[in-house]
PDB file of C-alpha atoms in Angstrom:
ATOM      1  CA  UNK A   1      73.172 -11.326  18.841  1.00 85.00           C
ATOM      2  CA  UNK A   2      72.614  -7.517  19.022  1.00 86.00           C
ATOM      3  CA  UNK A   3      70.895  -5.864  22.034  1.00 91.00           C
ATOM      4  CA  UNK A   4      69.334  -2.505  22.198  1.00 94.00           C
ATOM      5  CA  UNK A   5      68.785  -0.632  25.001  1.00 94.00           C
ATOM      6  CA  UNK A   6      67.164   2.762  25.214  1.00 95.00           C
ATOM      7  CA  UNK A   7      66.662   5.575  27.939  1.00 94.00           C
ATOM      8  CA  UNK A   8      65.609   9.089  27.982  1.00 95.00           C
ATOM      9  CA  UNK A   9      61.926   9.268  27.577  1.00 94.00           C
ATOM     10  CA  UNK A  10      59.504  11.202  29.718  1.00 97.00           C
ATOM     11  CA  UNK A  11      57.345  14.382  30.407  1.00 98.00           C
ATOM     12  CA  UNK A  12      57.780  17.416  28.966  1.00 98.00           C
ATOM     13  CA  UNK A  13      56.064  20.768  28.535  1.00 98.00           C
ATOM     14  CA  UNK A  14      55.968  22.945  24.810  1.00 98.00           C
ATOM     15  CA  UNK A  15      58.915  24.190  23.790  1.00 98.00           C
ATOM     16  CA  UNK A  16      61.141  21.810  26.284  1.00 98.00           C
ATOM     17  CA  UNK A  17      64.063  19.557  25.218  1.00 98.00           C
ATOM     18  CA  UNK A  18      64.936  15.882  25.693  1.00 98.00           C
ATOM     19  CA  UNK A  19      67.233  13.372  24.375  1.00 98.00           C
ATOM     20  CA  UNK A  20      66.717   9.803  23.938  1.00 98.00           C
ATOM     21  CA  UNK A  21      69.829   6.991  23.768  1.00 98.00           C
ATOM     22  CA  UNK A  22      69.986   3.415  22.502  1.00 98.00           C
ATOM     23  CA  UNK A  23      73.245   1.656  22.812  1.00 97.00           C
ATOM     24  CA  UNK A  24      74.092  -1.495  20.368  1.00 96.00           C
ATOM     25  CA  UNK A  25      75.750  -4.298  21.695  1.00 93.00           C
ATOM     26  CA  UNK A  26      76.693  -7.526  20.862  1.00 90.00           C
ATOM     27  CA  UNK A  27      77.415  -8.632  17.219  1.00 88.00           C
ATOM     28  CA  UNK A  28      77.191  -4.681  16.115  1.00 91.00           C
ATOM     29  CA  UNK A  29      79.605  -5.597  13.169  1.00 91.00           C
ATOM     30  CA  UNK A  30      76.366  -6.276  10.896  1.00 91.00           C
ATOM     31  CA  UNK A  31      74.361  -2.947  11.742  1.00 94.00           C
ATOM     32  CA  UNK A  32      74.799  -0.374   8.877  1.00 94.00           C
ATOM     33  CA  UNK A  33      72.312   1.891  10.076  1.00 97.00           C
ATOM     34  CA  UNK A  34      70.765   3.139  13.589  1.00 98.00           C
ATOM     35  CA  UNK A  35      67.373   5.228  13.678  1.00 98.00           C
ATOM     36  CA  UNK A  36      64.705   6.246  16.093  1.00 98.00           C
ATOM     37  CA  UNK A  37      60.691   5.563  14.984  1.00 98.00           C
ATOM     38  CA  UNK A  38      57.791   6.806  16.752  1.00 98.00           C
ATOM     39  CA  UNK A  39      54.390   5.665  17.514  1.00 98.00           C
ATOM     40  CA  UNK A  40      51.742   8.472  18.533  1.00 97.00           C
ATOM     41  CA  UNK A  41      48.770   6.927  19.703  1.00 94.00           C
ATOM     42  CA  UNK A  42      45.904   5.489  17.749  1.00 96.00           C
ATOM     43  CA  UNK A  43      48.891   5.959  14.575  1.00 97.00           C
ATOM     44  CA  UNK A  44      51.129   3.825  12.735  1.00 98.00           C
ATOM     45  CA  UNK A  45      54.882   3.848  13.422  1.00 98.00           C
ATOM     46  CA  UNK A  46      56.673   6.578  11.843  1.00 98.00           C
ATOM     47  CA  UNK A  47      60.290   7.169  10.647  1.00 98.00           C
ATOM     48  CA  UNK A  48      61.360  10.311  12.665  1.00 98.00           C
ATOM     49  CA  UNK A  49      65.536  10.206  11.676  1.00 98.00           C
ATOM     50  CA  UNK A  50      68.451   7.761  11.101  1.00 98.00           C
ATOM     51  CA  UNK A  51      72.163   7.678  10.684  1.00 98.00           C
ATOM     52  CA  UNK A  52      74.280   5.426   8.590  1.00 97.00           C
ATOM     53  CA  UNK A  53      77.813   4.356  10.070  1.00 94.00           C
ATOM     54  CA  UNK A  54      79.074   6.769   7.897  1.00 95.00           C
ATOM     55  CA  UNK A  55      76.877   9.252   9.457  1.00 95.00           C
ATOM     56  CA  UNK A  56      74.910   9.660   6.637  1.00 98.00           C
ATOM     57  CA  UNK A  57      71.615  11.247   8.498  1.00 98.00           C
ATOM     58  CA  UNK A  58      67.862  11.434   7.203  1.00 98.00           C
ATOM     59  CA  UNK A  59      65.138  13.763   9.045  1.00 98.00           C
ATOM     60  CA  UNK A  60      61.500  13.639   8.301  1.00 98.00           C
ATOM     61  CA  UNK A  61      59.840  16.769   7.185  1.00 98.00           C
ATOM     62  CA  UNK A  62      58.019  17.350  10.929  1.00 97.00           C
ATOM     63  CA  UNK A  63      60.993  16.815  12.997  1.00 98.00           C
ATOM     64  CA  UNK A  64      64.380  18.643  10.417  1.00 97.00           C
ATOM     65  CA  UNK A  65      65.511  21.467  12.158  1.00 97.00           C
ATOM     66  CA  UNK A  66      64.127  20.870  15.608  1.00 98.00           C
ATOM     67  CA  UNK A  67      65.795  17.271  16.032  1.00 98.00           C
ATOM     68  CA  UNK A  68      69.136  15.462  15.776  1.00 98.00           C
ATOM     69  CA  UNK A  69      70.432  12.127  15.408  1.00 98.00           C
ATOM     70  CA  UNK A  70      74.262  11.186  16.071  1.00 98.00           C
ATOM     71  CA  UNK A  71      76.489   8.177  16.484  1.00 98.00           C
ATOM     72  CA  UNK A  72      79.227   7.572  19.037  1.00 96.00           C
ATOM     73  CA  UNK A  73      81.113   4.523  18.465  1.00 92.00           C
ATOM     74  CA  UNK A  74      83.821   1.813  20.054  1.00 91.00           C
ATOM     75  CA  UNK A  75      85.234  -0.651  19.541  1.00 88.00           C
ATOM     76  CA  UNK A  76      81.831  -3.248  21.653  1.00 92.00           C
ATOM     77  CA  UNK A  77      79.193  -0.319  20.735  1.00 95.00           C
ATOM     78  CA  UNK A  78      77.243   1.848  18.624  1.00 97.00           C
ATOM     79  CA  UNK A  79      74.771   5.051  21.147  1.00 97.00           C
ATOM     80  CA  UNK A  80      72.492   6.857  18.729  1.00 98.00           C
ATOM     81  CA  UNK A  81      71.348  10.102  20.134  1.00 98.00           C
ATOM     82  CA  UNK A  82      67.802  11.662  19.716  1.00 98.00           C
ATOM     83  CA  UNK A  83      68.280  15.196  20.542  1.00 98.00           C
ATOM     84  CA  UNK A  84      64.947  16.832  20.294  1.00 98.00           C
ATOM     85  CA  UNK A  85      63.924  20.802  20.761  1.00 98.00           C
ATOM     86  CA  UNK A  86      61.369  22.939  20.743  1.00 98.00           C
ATOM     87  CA  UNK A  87      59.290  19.594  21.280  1.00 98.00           C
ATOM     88  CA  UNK A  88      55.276  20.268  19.832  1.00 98.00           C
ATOM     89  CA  UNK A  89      52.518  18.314  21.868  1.00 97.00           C
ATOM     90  CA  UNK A  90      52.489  16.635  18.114  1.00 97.00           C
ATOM     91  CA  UNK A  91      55.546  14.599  19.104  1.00 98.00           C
ATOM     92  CA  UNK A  92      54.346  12.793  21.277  1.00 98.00           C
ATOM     93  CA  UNK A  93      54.818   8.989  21.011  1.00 98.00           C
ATOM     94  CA  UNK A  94      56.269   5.795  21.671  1.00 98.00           C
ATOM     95  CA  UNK A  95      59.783   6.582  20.356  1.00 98.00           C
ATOM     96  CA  UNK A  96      61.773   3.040  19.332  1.00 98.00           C
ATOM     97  CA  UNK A  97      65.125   2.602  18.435  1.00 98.00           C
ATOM     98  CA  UNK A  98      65.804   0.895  14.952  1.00 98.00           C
ATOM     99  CA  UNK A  99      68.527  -1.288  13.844  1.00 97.00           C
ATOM    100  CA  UNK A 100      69.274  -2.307  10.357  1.00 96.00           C
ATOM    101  CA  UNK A 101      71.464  -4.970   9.793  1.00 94.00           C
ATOM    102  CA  UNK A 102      73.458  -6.350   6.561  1.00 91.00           C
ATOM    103  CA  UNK A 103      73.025  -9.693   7.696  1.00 87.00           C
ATOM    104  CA  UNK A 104      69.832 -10.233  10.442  1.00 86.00           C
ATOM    105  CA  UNK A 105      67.378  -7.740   9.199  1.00 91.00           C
ATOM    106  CA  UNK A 106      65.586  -5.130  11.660  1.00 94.00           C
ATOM    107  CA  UNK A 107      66.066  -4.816  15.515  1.00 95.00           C
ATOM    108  CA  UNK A 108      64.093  -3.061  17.720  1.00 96.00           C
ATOM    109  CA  UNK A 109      64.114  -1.220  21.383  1.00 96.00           C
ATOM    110  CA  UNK A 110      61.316  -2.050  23.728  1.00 96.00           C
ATOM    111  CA  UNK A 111      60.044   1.682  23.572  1.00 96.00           C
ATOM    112  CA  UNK A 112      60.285   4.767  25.279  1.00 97.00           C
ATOM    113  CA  UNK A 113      57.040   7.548  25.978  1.00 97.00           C
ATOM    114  CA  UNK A 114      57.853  11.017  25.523  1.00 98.00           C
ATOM    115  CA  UNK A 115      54.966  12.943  26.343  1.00 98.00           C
ATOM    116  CA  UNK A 116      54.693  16.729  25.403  1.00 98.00           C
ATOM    117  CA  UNK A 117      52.370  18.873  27.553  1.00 97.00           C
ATOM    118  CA  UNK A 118      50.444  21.937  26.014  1.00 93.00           C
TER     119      UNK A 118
END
């Protein structure tokens, strides 16, 4: 079993900064890949970036250059990092941590808001 847990979520006004974490733990030997999706309201889930284990990282076009995704790793756990600048009333969402497992499939986070204020 895998468990995610995620923080970091909250208020912010235009042009602020946050950063979100999700730590792995459990059976983290199967994950090859961590991301963060978002939900904004009334829209479907989006990808917004993920990392590989080999740190191998992937932006979408709206977020590359304002956000960034990391790894820290031991030995019982993988943290992906969401660091996020110059945060747009546009980002604002439901932010979920992803998962992706060799073995398993997808896991998910229960979801964190991060609201932007104009």
């Amino acid at each position: 079993q895998v468990q995610l847990v995620e923080s970091g979520g909250g208020l912010v006004q235009a042009g602020g900064s946050l950063r979100l974490s999700c730590t792995a733990s459990g059976s983290i030997f199967s994950i090859n890949s961590m991301a963060w999706y978002r939900q904004p309201p009334g829209k479907q889930r989006e990808l917004v970036a993920s990392i590989t284990i080999r740190d191998t990282t992937n932006y979408a076009d709206s977020v590359e250059g304002r956000f960034t995704i990391s790894l820290s790793r031991t030995s019982a756990r993988y943290t992906v990092y969401l660091q996020m600048a110059n945060l747009k009333p546009e980002d604002t969402a439901v932010y979920y941590c992803n998962a992706k497992r060799i073995i398993g499939g997808d896991l998910w986070g229960k979801g964190t808001l991060v609201t932007v204020s104009s």
